[in-house]
Tab-separated table of C-alpha atoms and ligand atoms in Angstrom:
chain	number	residue	atom	x	y	z
A	57	UNK	CA	99.336	90.263	107.681
A	58	UNK	CA	97.306	91.511	110.575
A	59	UNK	CA	98.429	94.831	111.906
A	60	UNK	CA	98.479	93.739	115.524
A	61	UNK	CA	98.963	89.974	115.436
A	62	UNK	CA	102.067	88.441	116.981
A	63	UNK	CA	103.419	87.823	113.487
A	64	UNK	CA	103.343	91.535	112.708
A	65	UNK	CA	105.879	92.140	115.486
A	66	UNK	CA	108.149	89.485	114.033
A	67	UNK	CA	108.498	91.416	110.784
A	68	UNK	CA	110.720	93.895	112.584
A	69	UNK	CA	113.718	91.581	112.185
A	70	UNK	CA	113.331	91.201	108.416
A	71	UNK	CA	112.702	94.926	108.182
A	72	UNK	CA	115.822	95.767	110.183
A	73	UNK	CA	117.899	93.648	107.807
A	74	UNK	CA	116.227	95.122	104.726
A	75	UNK	CA	115.083	91.702	103.508
A	76	UNK	CA	111.332	92.178	103.923
A	77	UNK	CA	109.607	91.872	100.560
A	78	UNK	CA	108.422	95.137	99.083
A	79	UNK	CA	104.738	94.204	99.282
A	80	UNK	CA	105.090	93.771	103.065
A	81	UNK	CA	107.114	96.897	103.745
A	82	UNK	CA	104.265	99.365	103.684
A	83	UNK	CA	102.121	97.224	105.953
A	84	UNK	CA	104.943	96.919	108.423
A	85	UNK	CA	105.636	100.646	108.386
A	86	UNK	CA	101.993	101.237	109.294
A	87	UNK	CA	102.414	98.786	112.125
A	88	UNK	CA	105.655	100.448	113.180
A	89	UNK	CA	104.015	103.851	113.393
A	90	UNK	CA	101.483	102.400	115.839
A	91	UNK	CA	103.661	99.952	117.792
A	92	UNK	CA	106.079	101.332	120.376
A	93	UNK	CA	107.461	97.852	121.076
A	94	UNK	CA	108.615	97.436	117.485
A	95	UNK	CA	110.141	100.910	117.435
A	96	UNK	CA	112.244	99.974	120.449
A	97	UNK	CA	113.228	96.677	118.866
A	98	UNK	CA	114.132	98.295	115.586
A	99	UNK	CA	116.482	100.564	117.488
A	100	UNK	CA	117.994	97.578	119.241
A	101	UNK	CA	118.519	95.681	115.991
A	102	UNK	CA	119.963	98.667	114.189
A	103	UNK	CA	123.587	97.560	114.662
A	104	UNK	CA	123.106	94.047	113.368
A	105	UNK	CA	123.317	94.668	109.605
A	106	UNK	CA	126.666	96.408	110.096
A	107	UNK	CA	127.939	93.608	112.321
A	108	UNK	CA	126.764	90.919	109.911
A	109	UNK	CA	128.553	92.751	107.101
A	110	UNK	CA	131.754	91.833	108.935
A	111	UNK	CA	131.247	88.201	108.016
A	112	UNK	CA	129.561	88.685	104.686
A	113	UNK	CA	131.893	87.078	102.196
A	114	UNK	CA	133.485	89.294	99.580
A	115	UNK	CA	131.868	87.357	96.759
A	116	UNK	CA	128.441	88.153	98.135
A	117	UNK	CA	129.303	91.704	98.921
A	118	UNK	CA	130.812	92.734	95.633
A	119	UNK	CA	129.203	90.504	93.038
A	120	UNK	CA	127.488	92.447	90.318
B	100	UNK	CA	117.379	121.442	116.942
B	101	UNK	CA	117.751	120.977	113.238
B	102	UNK	CA	114.903	121.413	110.830
B	103	UNK	CA	114.831	117.763	109.822
B	104	UNK	CA	114.230	116.528	113.319
B	105	UNK	CA	111.811	119.260	114.157
B	106	UNK	CA	109.818	118.469	111.078
B	107	UNK	CA	109.948	114.743	111.677
B	108	UNK	CA	108.660	115.340	115.165
B	109	UNK	CA	105.770	117.448	114.021
B	110	UNK	CA	103.246	114.741	113.635
B	111	UNK	CA	100.256	116.581	112.335
B	112	UNK	CA	101.845	119.475	110.583
B	113	UNK	CA	101.656	118.879	106.874
B	114	UNK	CA	104.022	120.415	104.451
B	115	UNK	CA	102.695	121.976	101.333
B	116	UNK	CA	105.655	121.884	98.941
B	117	UNK	CA	104.308	124.799	96.893
B	118	UNK	CA	103.882	126.820	99.986
B	119	UNK	CA	107.480	127.091	101.117
B	120	UNK	CA	109.943	125.977	98.485
B	121	UNK	CA	112.866	127.340	100.514
B	122	UNK	CA	112.016	125.118	103.401
B	123	UNK	CA	112.003	122.054	101.134
B	124	UNK	CA	115.423	122.948	99.816
B	125	UNK	CA	116.674	123.323	103.330
B	126	UNK	CA	115.149	120.040	104.424
B	127	UNK	CA	116.817	118.028	101.698
B	128	UNK	CA	120.119	119.835	102.267
B	129	UNK	CA	119.958	119.011	105.952
B	130	UNK	CA	119.167	115.378	105.226
B	131	UNK	CA	122.310	115.293	103.081
B	132	UNK	CA	124.429	117.020	105.663
B	133	UNK	CA	123.322	114.861	108.520
B	134	UNK	CA	122.991	111.449	106.875
B	135	UNK	CA	124.656	111.641	103.445
B	136	UNK	CA	128.184	110.690	104.526
B	137	UNK	CA	127.394	107.842	106.935
B	138	UNK	CA	124.791	106.443	104.552
B	139	UNK	CA	127.234	106.439	101.650
B	140	UNK	CA	129.743	104.482	103.746
B	141	UNK	CA	127.085	101.883	104.570
B	142	UNK	CA	125.753	101.622	101.015
B	143	UNK	CA	129.241	101.193	99.554
B	144	UNK	CA	129.547	97.971	101.512
B	145	UNK	CA	126.624	96.529	99.579
B	146	UNK	CA	127.514	97.896	96.148
B	147	UNK	CA	131.125	96.779	96.373
B	148	UNK	CA	133.417	99.320	94.817
B	149	UNK	CA	130.749	100.863	92.643
B	150	UNK	CA	130.830	104.393	94.017
B	151	UNK	CA	128.605	105.858	91.305
B	152	UNK	CA	125.898	103.317	92.052
B	153	UNK	CA	126.260	103.934	95.794
B	154	UNK	CA	125.854	107.683	95.270
B	155	UNK	CA	122.720	107.116	93.191
B	156	UNK	CA	121.308	104.892	95.926
B	157	UNK	CA	121.987	107.506	98.617
B	158	UNK	CA	120.339	110.188	96.517
B	159	UNK	CA	117.250	108.055	95.889
B	160	UNK	CA	117.043	107.116	99.583
B	161	UNK	CA	117.239	110.708	100.812
B	162	UNK	CA	114.724	111.749	98.185
B	163	UNK	CA	112.301	109.124	99.486
B	164	UNK	CA	112.920	110.329	103.024
B	165	UNK	CA	112.139	113.865	101.925
B	166	UNK	CA	108.939	112.733	100.181
B	167	UNK	CA	107.932	110.817	103.290
B	168	UNK	CA	108.986	113.531	105.698
B	169	UNK	CA	105.465	114.344	106.918
B	170	UNK	CA	104.978	110.648	107.728
B	171	UNK	CA	108.351	110.012	109.325
B	172	UNK	CA	107.665	111.120	112.836
B	173	UNK	CA	110.272	108.935	114.509
B	174	UNK	CA	113.305	109.895	116.462
B	175	UNK	CA	116.717	110.105	114.878
B	176	UNK	CA	117.823	106.522	115.496
B	177	UNK	CA	114.719	105.204	113.826
B	178	UNK	CA	115.141	107.525	110.902
B	179	UNK	CA	118.638	106.089	110.478
B	180	UNK	CA	117.237	102.528	110.560
B	181	UNK	CA	114.617	103.584	108.022
B	182	UNK	CA	117.292	105.038	105.735
B	183	UNK	CA	119.386	101.848	105.985
B	184	UNK	CA	116.401	99.659	105.200
B	185	UNK	CA	115.244	101.722	102.265
B	186	UNK	CA	118.761	101.970	100.825
B	187	UNK	CA	119.181	98.182	101.038
B	188	UNK	CA	115.891	97.686	99.221
B	189	UNK	CA	117.043	100.035	96.484
B	190	UNK	CA	120.320	98.097	96.107
B	191	UNK	CA	118.509	94.739	95.958
B	192	UNK	CA	115.984	96.064	93.431
B	193	UNK	CA	118.822	97.599	91.429
B	194	UNK	CA	120.574	94.238	91.259
B	195	UNK	CA	117.383	92.676	89.908
B	196	UNK	CA	117.066	95.337	87.251
B	197	UNK	CA	120.664	94.735	86.248
B	198	UNK	CA	119.712	91.126	85.753
B	199	UNK	CA	121.765	89.750	88.605
B	200	UNK	CA	119.999	86.714	89.937
B	201	UNK	CA	120.325	85.587	93.506
B	202	UNK	CA	122.634	82.600	93.560
B	203	UNK	CA	120.289	79.678	93.479
B	204	UNK	CA	122.826	77.127	92.366
B	205	UNK	CA	124.664	77.211	95.656
B	206	UNK	CA	123.838	74.262	97.848
B	207	UNK	CA	122.065	75.455	100.989
B	208	UNK	CA	124.661	73.807	103.178
B	209	UNK	CA	127.484	75.806	101.618
B	210	UNK	CA	129.011	78.023	104.243
B	211	UNK	CA	128.274	81.650	103.464
B	212	UNK	CA	129.956	82.874	106.604
B	213	UNK	CA	133.246	84.217	105.409
B	214	UNK	CA	136.455	83.242	107.064
B	215	UNK	CA	138.598	86.276	106.315
B	216	UNK	CA	142.340	86.007	105.828
B	217	UNK	CA	144.224	86.555	109.014
B	218	UNK	CA	145.340	89.992	107.908
B	219	UNK	CA	141.788	91.139	107.185
B	220	UNK	CA	140.289	89.789	110.324
B	221	UNK	CA	138.823	92.281	112.691
B	222	UNK	CA	137.889	91.387	116.196
B	223	UNK	CA	134.252	92.012	115.336
B	224	UNK	CA	134.328	89.617	112.375
B	225	UNK	CA	135.761	86.853	114.543
B	226	UNK	CA	133.236	87.404	117.310
B	227	UNK	CA	130.290	87.640	114.902
B	228	UNK	CA	131.292	84.490	113.001
B	229	UNK	CA	131.653	82.647	116.280
B	230	UNK	CA	128.310	83.920	117.551
B	231	UNK	CA	126.594	82.783	114.341
B	232	UNK	CA	128.065	79.316	114.675
B	233	UNK	CA	126.767	79.178	118.225
B	234	UNK	CA	123.155	79.709	117.128
B	235	UNK	CA	120.771	76.832	116.589
B	236	UNK	CA	120.944	75.461	113.012
B	237	UNK	CA	117.456	76.823	112.202
B	238	UNK	CA	118.412	80.278	113.364
B	239	UNK	CA	121.737	80.334	111.588
B	240	UNK	CA	120.112	79.084	108.411
B	241	UNK	CA	117.557	81.901	108.098
B	242	UNK	CA	120.208	84.577	108.613
B	243	UNK	CA	122.421	82.949	105.992
B	244	UNK	CA	119.617	82.451	103.504
B	245	UNK	CA	118.355	86.018	103.753
B	246	UNK	CA	120.803	88.732	104.676
B	247	UNK	CA	124.098	86.986	104.023
B	248	UNK	CA	122.965	85.915	100.550
B	249	UNK	CA	121.073	89.080	99.699
B	250	UNK	CA	117.731	87.351	99.466
B	251	UNK	CA	114.325	88.562	100.548
B	252	UNK	CA	112.131	86.624	102.965
B	253	UNK	CA	109.967	85.220	100.168
B	254	UNK	CA	112.976	84.062	98.155
B	255	UNK	CA	114.503	82.369	101.182
B	256	UNK	CA	111.157	80.745	102.018
B	257	UNK	CA	110.976	79.223	98.563
B	258	UNK	CA	114.529	77.908	98.735
B	259	UNK	CA	114.057	76.491	102.234
B	260	UNK	CA	110.596	75.112	101.457
B	261	UNK	CA	108.949	76.742	104.470
B	262	UNK	CA	106.257	79.470	104.685
B	263	UNK	CA	107.428	83.112	104.626
B	264	UNK	CA	105.817	83.630	108.045
B	265	UNK	CA	108.072	80.945	109.473
B	266	UNK	CA	111.137	82.591	107.959
B	267	UNK	CA	110.150	85.909	109.540
B	268	UNK	CA	109.523	84.412	112.975
B	269	UNK	CA	112.756	82.426	112.920
B	270	UNK	CA	114.626	85.501	111.791
B	271	UNK	CA	113.117	87.426	114.667
B	272	UNK	CA	114.235	84.930	117.308
B	273	UNK	CA	117.549	84.413	115.525
B	274	UNK	CA	118.392	88.126	115.633
B	275	UNK	CA	117.359	88.399	119.246
B	276	UNK	CA	119.587	85.448	120.145
B	277	UNK	CA	122.451	86.818	118.070
B	278	UNK	CA	122.169	90.253	119.621
B	279	UNK	CA	122.132	88.793	123.121
B	280	UNK	CA	125.382	86.927	122.449
B	281	UNK	CA	127.048	89.927	120.816
B	282	UNK	CA	125.993	92.132	123.675
B	283	UNK	CA	127.456	89.702	126.160
B	284	UNK	CA	130.750	89.749	124.268
B	285	UNK	CA	130.750	93.503	124.149
B	286	UNK	CA	130.458	94.081	120.384
B	287	UNK	CA	126.810	95.212	120.443
B	288	UNK	CA	125.216	97.760	122.712
C	153	ZN	ZN1	104.985	95.579	116.805
């Protein structure tokens, strides 16, 4: 992943949902520290996991 | 201003843990006070009714925040997003360690968007379900195959047979579209 390519910005969505693979997390956090645009977008996407939890089926939410 | 925020704002000031042990204690206590409760409520949604597990996850998350404190120079809202992300990762990794596999037997077309019983329905759940159904099939699919099924990008990419980069881009545009709709309907800010 390039730190400043277009694709690096796109990682913010996966990161906001907590579904970015571990090996990509550190790279994205480096990007985030340097990219004001992504920091704004992360703020904007902050509510979405909670809202999506509203429709997450019980079986997915509670399965162990 | 509380110590946590002040410290998180102090970009170049490095903490030497041996230097001021009291300050470390205070920092972790303040993290607990400010974020412990809300974080526990969020984490419990992903661990089901397993309160013990949720408490362990919160502890581990706040510990990581404390360890990363010199690096975390973001404002409060971002710190909250960081805590949510890290806690979700810990839950997903914990599930793996417990030997719980992502459900791969489910056909991809199975509807993972819950239709709650009438009594359980909240306005938000109705609006969100409707908004998801209004997205393009590609966009809806990546949200379902990642977040709603507790899968990472790479796992979803494998199941969908598309490159991880494509999953991430689609997810990006999908979330933007979803947020725009939810904002319009007044359930997102
Ligand atoms: Zn960026």
